[in-house]
Short mmCIF file of C-alpha atoms and ligand atoms in Angstrom, two decimals:
data_model
loop_
_atom_site.label_atom_id
_atom_site.label_comp_id
_atom_site.label_asym_id
_atom_site.label_seq_id
_atom_site.Cartn_x
_atom_site.Cartn_y
_atom_site.Cartn_z
CA MET A 25 0.00 0.00 0.00
CA ASP A 26 1.51 3.25 -1.15
CA PHE A 27 0.28 6.50 0.38
CA GLN A 28 2.64 8.78 -1.57
CA GLY A 29 1.07 12.19 -2.00
CA GLN A 30 -1.76 11.46 0.47
CA ARG A 31 -2.34 13.86 3.38
CA VAL A 32 -3.62 12.01 6.45
CA VAL A 33 -4.89 13.38 9.76
CA VAL A 34 -4.42 10.96 12.68
CA THR A 35 -5.87 11.80 16.09
CA GLY A 36 -4.36 10.21 19.20
CA ALA A 37 -1.10 9.78 17.30
CA GLY A 38 1.02 10.29 20.42
CA LYS A 39 0.84 6.75 21.76
CA GLY A 40 -0.40 3.23 21.06
CA ILE A 41 -2.47 2.44 17.98
CA GLY A 42 -2.55 6.04 16.70
CA ARG A 43 1.21 6.34 16.91
CA ALA A 44 1.73 2.99 15.13
CA THR A 45 -0.70 4.13 12.42
CA ALA A 46 1.03 7.49 11.94
CA ILE A 47 4.45 5.82 11.69
CA MET A 48 3.22 3.17 9.23
CA LEU A 49 1.54 5.82 7.08
CA ALA A 50 4.65 7.99 7.04
CA ARG A 51 6.85 4.99 6.12
CA ARG A 52 4.50 4.28 3.19
CA GLY A 53 4.79 7.81 1.85
CA ALA A 54 1.92 9.73 3.46
CA SER A 55 2.21 13.25 4.75
CA VAL A 56 0.82 12.94 8.29
CA VAL A 57 -0.73 15.58 10.54
CA ALA A 58 -0.85 14.28 14.12
CA LEU A 59 -3.42 15.59 16.61
CA THR A 60 -2.85 14.60 20.21
CA ARG A 61 -2.59 16.01 23.71
CA SER A 62 0.98 15.57 24.99
CA ALA A 63 3.50 17.91 23.36
CA SER A 64 6.35 15.55 24.34
CA ASP A 65 4.78 12.72 22.29
CA LEU A 66 4.37 15.06 19.34
CA ALA A 67 8.02 16.13 19.55
CA THR A 68 9.30 12.54 19.37
CA LEU A 69 6.81 11.61 16.64
CA GLU A 70 7.78 14.65 14.56
CA ALA A 71 11.45 13.70 14.92
CA GLU A 72 10.76 10.07 13.97
CA THR A 73 8.42 10.61 11.02
CA GLY A 74 8.67 14.22 9.86
CA CYS A 75 4.93 14.58 10.51
CA ARG A 76 3.31 17.89 11.47
CA GLY A 77 1.98 17.91 15.03
CA ILE A 78 -0.88 19.86 16.56
CA ALA A 79 -1.31 19.68 20.33
CA VAL A 80 -4.96 19.74 21.40
CA ASP A 81 -7.21 18.51 24.19
CA LEU A 82 -9.93 16.68 22.27
CA ALA A 83 -12.25 16.93 25.29
CA ASP A 84 -12.54 20.64 24.45
CA ALA A 85 -15.01 21.00 21.56
CA GLU A 86 -13.92 24.46 20.44
CA ALA A 87 -10.22 23.62 20.57
CA THR A 88 -10.93 20.39 18.68
CA ARG A 89 -12.67 22.25 15.85
CA ALA A 90 -9.84 24.80 15.64
CA ALA A 91 -7.23 22.00 15.52
CA ALA A 92 -9.19 20.14 12.84
CA LEU A 93 -9.34 23.26 10.68
CA GLU A 94 -5.62 23.85 11.21
CA ALA A 95 -4.89 20.27 10.04
CA LEU A 96 -6.67 20.68 6.68
CA PRO A 97 -6.68 20.12 3.78
CA ALA A 98 -6.37 16.34 3.98
CA ASP A 99 -7.39 13.30 1.93
CA LEU A 100 -7.73 10.72 4.71
CA LEU A 101 -8.71 10.78 8.40
CA VAL A 102 -8.12 8.33 11.24
CA ASN A 103 -10.11 9.12 14.39
CA CYS A 104 -8.05 7.09 16.85
CA ALA A 105 -7.80 9.13 20.08
CA GLY A 106 -9.66 7.53 22.94
CA THR A 107 -9.70 7.35 26.68
CA THR A 108 -11.19 5.22 29.45
CA GLU A 109 -11.93 5.21 33.17
CA LEU A 110 -12.69 1.96 34.97
CA GLU A 111 -15.83 2.24 37.10
CA SER A 112 -18.56 -0.24 37.89
CA PHE A 113 -21.93 0.85 36.50
CA LEU A 114 -23.19 1.80 39.97
CA ASP A 115 -20.19 4.10 40.46
CA VAL A 116 -19.98 5.84 37.06
CA THR A 117 -19.73 9.58 37.60
CA VAL A 118 -21.37 12.10 35.31
CA GLU A 119 -17.97 13.79 34.90
CA ASN A 120 -16.30 10.64 33.56
CA PHE A 121 -19.32 9.69 31.45
CA ASP A 122 -19.21 13.13 29.82
CA LEU A 123 -15.42 13.06 29.41
CA LEU A 124 -15.44 9.68 27.65
CA HIS A 125 -18.22 10.77 25.32
CA ALA A 126 -16.43 14.07 24.60
CA VAL A 127 -13.17 12.35 23.62
CA ASN A 128 -14.41 9.03 22.17
CA THR A 129 -17.60 10.14 20.40
CA ARG A 130 -17.92 13.94 20.07
CA ALA A 131 -14.33 14.69 19.00
CA PRO A 132 -14.44 12.19 16.07
CA MET A 133 -17.70 13.84 14.99
CA ILE A 134 -16.20 17.35 15.05
CA VAL A 135 -12.95 16.40 13.30
CA ALA A 136 -14.81 14.38 10.65
CA GLN A 137 -17.26 17.24 10.07
CA GLU A 138 -14.50 19.73 9.25
CA PHE A 139 -12.52 17.15 7.25
CA SER A 140 -15.60 16.24 5.19
CA ARG A 141 -16.79 19.81 4.67
CA GLU A 142 -13.43 20.75 3.15
CA LEU A 143 -13.38 17.65 0.90
CA VAL A 144 -16.92 18.23 -0.32
CA ALA A 145 -16.32 21.95 -0.93
CA SER A 146 -13.25 21.18 -3.03
CA GLY A 147 -14.86 18.25 -4.88
CA ARG A 148 -12.23 15.70 -3.80
CA LYS A 149 -12.82 12.12 -2.59
CA GLY A 150 -11.54 10.74 0.71
CA ALA A 151 -11.83 8.09 3.41
CA ILE A 152 -12.32 8.01 7.17
CA VAL A 153 -11.59 5.26 9.70
CA ASN A 154 -13.12 5.59 13.17
CA VAL A 155 -11.31 3.46 15.74
CA SER A 156 -14.03 1.90 17.88
CA SER A 157 -13.67 -1.24 20.03
CA CYS A 158 -15.09 -4.71 20.60
CA ALA A 159 -16.52 -2.95 23.66
CA ALA A 160 -19.10 -1.43 21.32
CA PHE A 161 -20.53 -4.94 20.71
CA VAL A 162 -20.41 -6.52 24.17
CA GLY A 163 -20.91 -5.45 27.78
CA ILE A 164 -17.61 -5.44 29.66
CA PRO A 165 -17.82 -5.03 33.44
CA ASP A 166 -16.41 -1.68 34.68
CA HIS A 167 -16.56 -0.22 31.15
CA ALA A 168 -20.08 1.26 31.12
CA ALA A 169 -19.13 4.76 29.93
CA TYR A 170 -16.53 3.36 27.53
CA CYS A 171 -18.90 0.79 25.98
CA ALA A 172 -21.60 3.46 25.62
CA SER A 173 -19.18 5.95 24.02
CA LYS A 174 -17.92 3.39 21.49
CA ALA A 175 -21.44 2.18 20.63
CA GLY A 176 -22.27 5.87 20.09
CA LEU A 177 -19.28 6.18 17.77
CA ASP A 178 -20.57 3.20 15.77
CA GLY A 179 -23.93 4.91 15.33
CA LEU A 180 -22.09 7.96 14.06
CA THR A 181 -20.03 5.82 11.66
CA ARG A 182 -23.17 4.33 10.13
CA VAL A 183 -24.85 7.69 9.58
CA MET A 184 -21.65 9.19 8.22
CA ALA A 185 -21.39 6.27 5.78
CA LYS A 186 -24.95 6.83 4.54
CA GLU A 187 -24.59 10.59 4.15
CA LEU A 188 -20.96 10.90 3.03
CA GLY A 189 -20.79 7.89 0.67
CA PRO A 190 -22.76 9.69 -2.06
CA LYS A 191 -20.33 12.61 -1.68
CA GLY A 192 -17.31 10.37 -2.38
CA ILE A 193 -16.14 9.81 1.20
CA ARG A 194 -15.84 6.23 2.46
CA VAL A 195 -16.31 5.68 6.19
CA ASN A 196 -15.49 2.53 8.15
CA GLY A 197 -14.98 1.46 11.76
CA VAL A 198 -12.25 -0.74 13.22
CA HIS A 199 -12.90 -2.69 16.43
CA PRO A 200 -9.76 -3.89 18.20
CA THR A 201 -9.67 -6.40 21.01
CA VAL A 202 -7.22 -5.74 23.86
CA THR A 203 -4.18 -4.17 22.24
CA LEU A 204 -0.87 -3.80 24.03
CA THR A 205 -0.73 -0.02 24.55
CA PRO A 206 -0.71 2.33 27.57
CA MET A 207 -4.54 2.15 27.58
CA ALA A 208 -4.46 -1.65 27.87
CA LEU A 209 -2.11 -1.37 30.84
CA LYS A 210 -4.74 0.77 32.56
CA ALA A 211 -7.64 -1.55 31.75
CA TRP A 212 -6.12 -5.06 31.72
CA SER A 213 -3.14 -5.15 34.10
CA ASP A 214 -5.07 -7.38 36.56
CA PRO A 215 -3.74 -10.87 35.54
CA ALA A 216 -7.02 -12.64 36.42
CA LYS A 217 -9.07 -10.29 34.25
CA ALA A 218 -6.55 -10.46 31.43
CA ALA A 219 -6.53 -14.27 31.50
CA GLY A 220 -10.33 -14.38 31.23
CA MET A 221 -10.23 -12.11 28.21
CA MET A 222 -7.35 -13.98 26.58
CA ALA A 223 -9.23 -17.28 26.98
CA ARG A 224 -11.92 -15.90 24.66
CA ILE A 225 -9.45 -15.11 21.86
CA PRO A 226 -9.00 -18.17 19.62
CA LEU A 227 -5.72 -16.85 18.20
CA GLY A 228 -4.40 -16.92 21.78
CA ARG A 229 -2.88 -13.47 22.15
CA PHE A 230 -3.70 -9.81 22.55
CA ALA A 231 -3.14 -7.50 19.57
CA GLU A 232 -0.06 -5.42 18.89
CA PRO A 233 -0.60 -1.82 17.70
CA ASP A 234 0.75 -2.74 14.24
CA ASP A 235 -1.94 -5.47 13.90
CA ILE A 236 -4.56 -2.73 14.10
CA ALA A 237 -2.61 -0.17 12.04
CA GLU A 238 -2.35 -2.59 9.08
CA VAL A 239 -6.15 -2.91 8.96
CA ILE A 240 -6.63 0.85 9.29
CA LEU A 241 -4.28 1.41 6.34
CA PHE A 242 -6.12 -1.20 4.28
CA LEU A 243 -9.46 0.51 4.92
CA LEU A 244 -7.99 3.90 4.03
CA SER A 245 -6.41 2.58 0.84
CA ASP A 246 -7.80 2.21 -2.62
CA ALA A 247 -7.65 -1.58 -2.17
CA ALA A 248 -10.77 -1.11 0.00
CA ARG A 249 -12.52 1.15 -2.54
CA MET A 250 -15.79 -0.85 -2.31
CA VAL A 251 -15.69 -1.31 1.50
CA HIS A 252 -18.01 1.18 3.19
CA GLY A 253 -19.94 1.39 6.46
CA LEU A 254 -18.15 -1.66 7.86
CA SER A 255 -17.58 -2.37 11.57
CA MET A 256 -14.48 -4.52 11.34
CA PRO A 257 -13.34 -6.52 14.37
CA VAL A 258 -9.56 -6.95 14.63
CA ASP A 259 -9.81 -9.33 17.52
CA GLY A 260 -8.21 -12.71 16.89
CA GLY A 261 -11.71 -14.20 16.78
CA TYR A 262 -12.98 -12.75 20.10
CA MET A 263 -16.35 -11.89 18.53
CA ILE A 264 -17.08 -15.45 17.38
CA ALA A 265 -20.12 -16.43 19.41
P1 NDP B 15 -3.45 4.99 24.29
O1 NDP B 15 -3.93 5.45 25.61
O2 NDP B 15 -2.25 4.13 24.22
O3 NDP B 15 -3.25 6.26 23.32
C1 NDP B 15 -4.31 7.15 23.17
C2 NDP B 15 -3.84 8.38 22.46
O4 NDP B 15 -4.96 9.29 22.40
C3 NDP B 15 -2.73 9.09 23.22
O5 NDP B 15 -1.82 9.68 22.33
C4 NDP B 15 -3.50 10.15 24.00
O6 NDP B 15 -2.75 11.31 24.31
C5 NDP B 15 -4.59 10.52 23.00
N1 NDP B 15 -5.68 11.15 23.73
C6 NDP B 15 -6.41 10.61 24.73
N2 NDP B 15 -7.23 11.55 25.24
C7 NDP B 15 -6.99 12.69 24.55
C8 NDP B 15 -7.50 14.01 24.61
N3 NDP B 15 -8.41 14.38 25.51
N4 NDP B 15 -7.01 14.93 23.74
C9 NDP B 15 -6.07 14.61 22.85
N5 NDP B 15 -5.54 13.38 22.74
C10 NDP B 15 -5.99 12.44 23.59
O7 NDP B 15 -4.69 4.26 23.62
P2 NDP B 15 -4.73 3.11 22.50
O8 NDP B 15 -3.71 3.34 21.48
O9 NDP B 15 -4.81 1.83 23.20
O10 NDP B 15 -6.17 3.41 21.91
C11 NDP B 15 -6.38 3.99 20.62
C12 NDP B 15 -7.82 3.80 20.25
O11 NDP B 15 -8.11 2.41 20.18
C13 NDP B 15 -8.78 4.39 21.27
O12 NDP B 15 -9.88 4.97 20.61
C14 NDP B 15 -9.22 3.18 22.07
O13 NDP B 15 -10.48 3.37 22.66
C15 NDP B 15 -9.22 2.12 21.00
N6 NDP B 15 -9.11 0.76 21.52
C16 NDP B 15 -8.02 0.38 22.29
C17 NDP B 15 -7.93 -0.91 22.77
C18 NDP B 15 -6.78 -1.36 23.61
O14 NDP B 15 -6.88 -2.45 24.20
N7 NDP B 15 -5.67 -0.64 23.69
C19 NDP B 15 -8.98 -1.90 22.48
C20 NDP B 15 -10.05 -1.40 21.66
C21 NDP B 15 -10.10 -0.12 21.21
P3 NDP B 15 -2.25 11.55 25.85
O15 NDP B 15 -1.60 10.30 26.29
O16 NDP B 15 -1.34 12.71 25.70
O17 NDP B 15 -3.50 11.86 26.62
#
């Protein structure tokens, strides 16, 4: 897959899956604009890939829109930034519920809106990948706000696919299982919990960030030109009933 001449916006490119995606895209010729929170991550990513970095807190709607506009024009978008807080359903706070929806659901909507408006206005085609989660399909204890925010993102992906497809913009979702990143350390460092999850993965391991990045690049690429509105598990078979 060659991304020479393609301009790609990647949110959450500072760490984990977003960083792996930005690096893979840059190695395959893309010009990457990275949106993430920590300036130190951006500095190392810029040095490693030559990408352009924009530091932004995606929980802030106005700042998110300004950063999205600053990142344009672009041909491809990966909405990868995400966050989680572990709380049992009975303990979920309104603050964390709102935060997870702001970062995981609202920010992808805002960034995709500005990305798509610019593409449509200039008459170019493009593609979007929203990074969701297997947590959008199943109920995972202590992940109520996270599961709800990712299921919300999937609803957004489907509507975007219906409305943006006729305008030449493909939209798909990717649904990783546990992937070995800083987020996974937060959510799955309890060995008993991790073992229970691993037992449900027929391929017998958690994902590496590059496993997810490869699928994201496929969905962005012209090889996937007829793939649209898909929710694609990248889960080693976790979703098999
Ligand atoms: P990481 O925590 O490793 O990285 C997340 C990235 O998003 C970081 O660069 C982080 O920046 C950035 N980010 C988070 N919150 C904000 C914010 N408010 N403003 C700007 N940037 C922000 O996560 P993963 O790589 O594991 O996750 C990537 C995506 O994949 C997420 O959407 C996640 O929900 C999803 N996913 C992950 C799974 C996993 O097991 N790891 C499984 C299924 C889905 P900073 O550190 O500076 O805050």
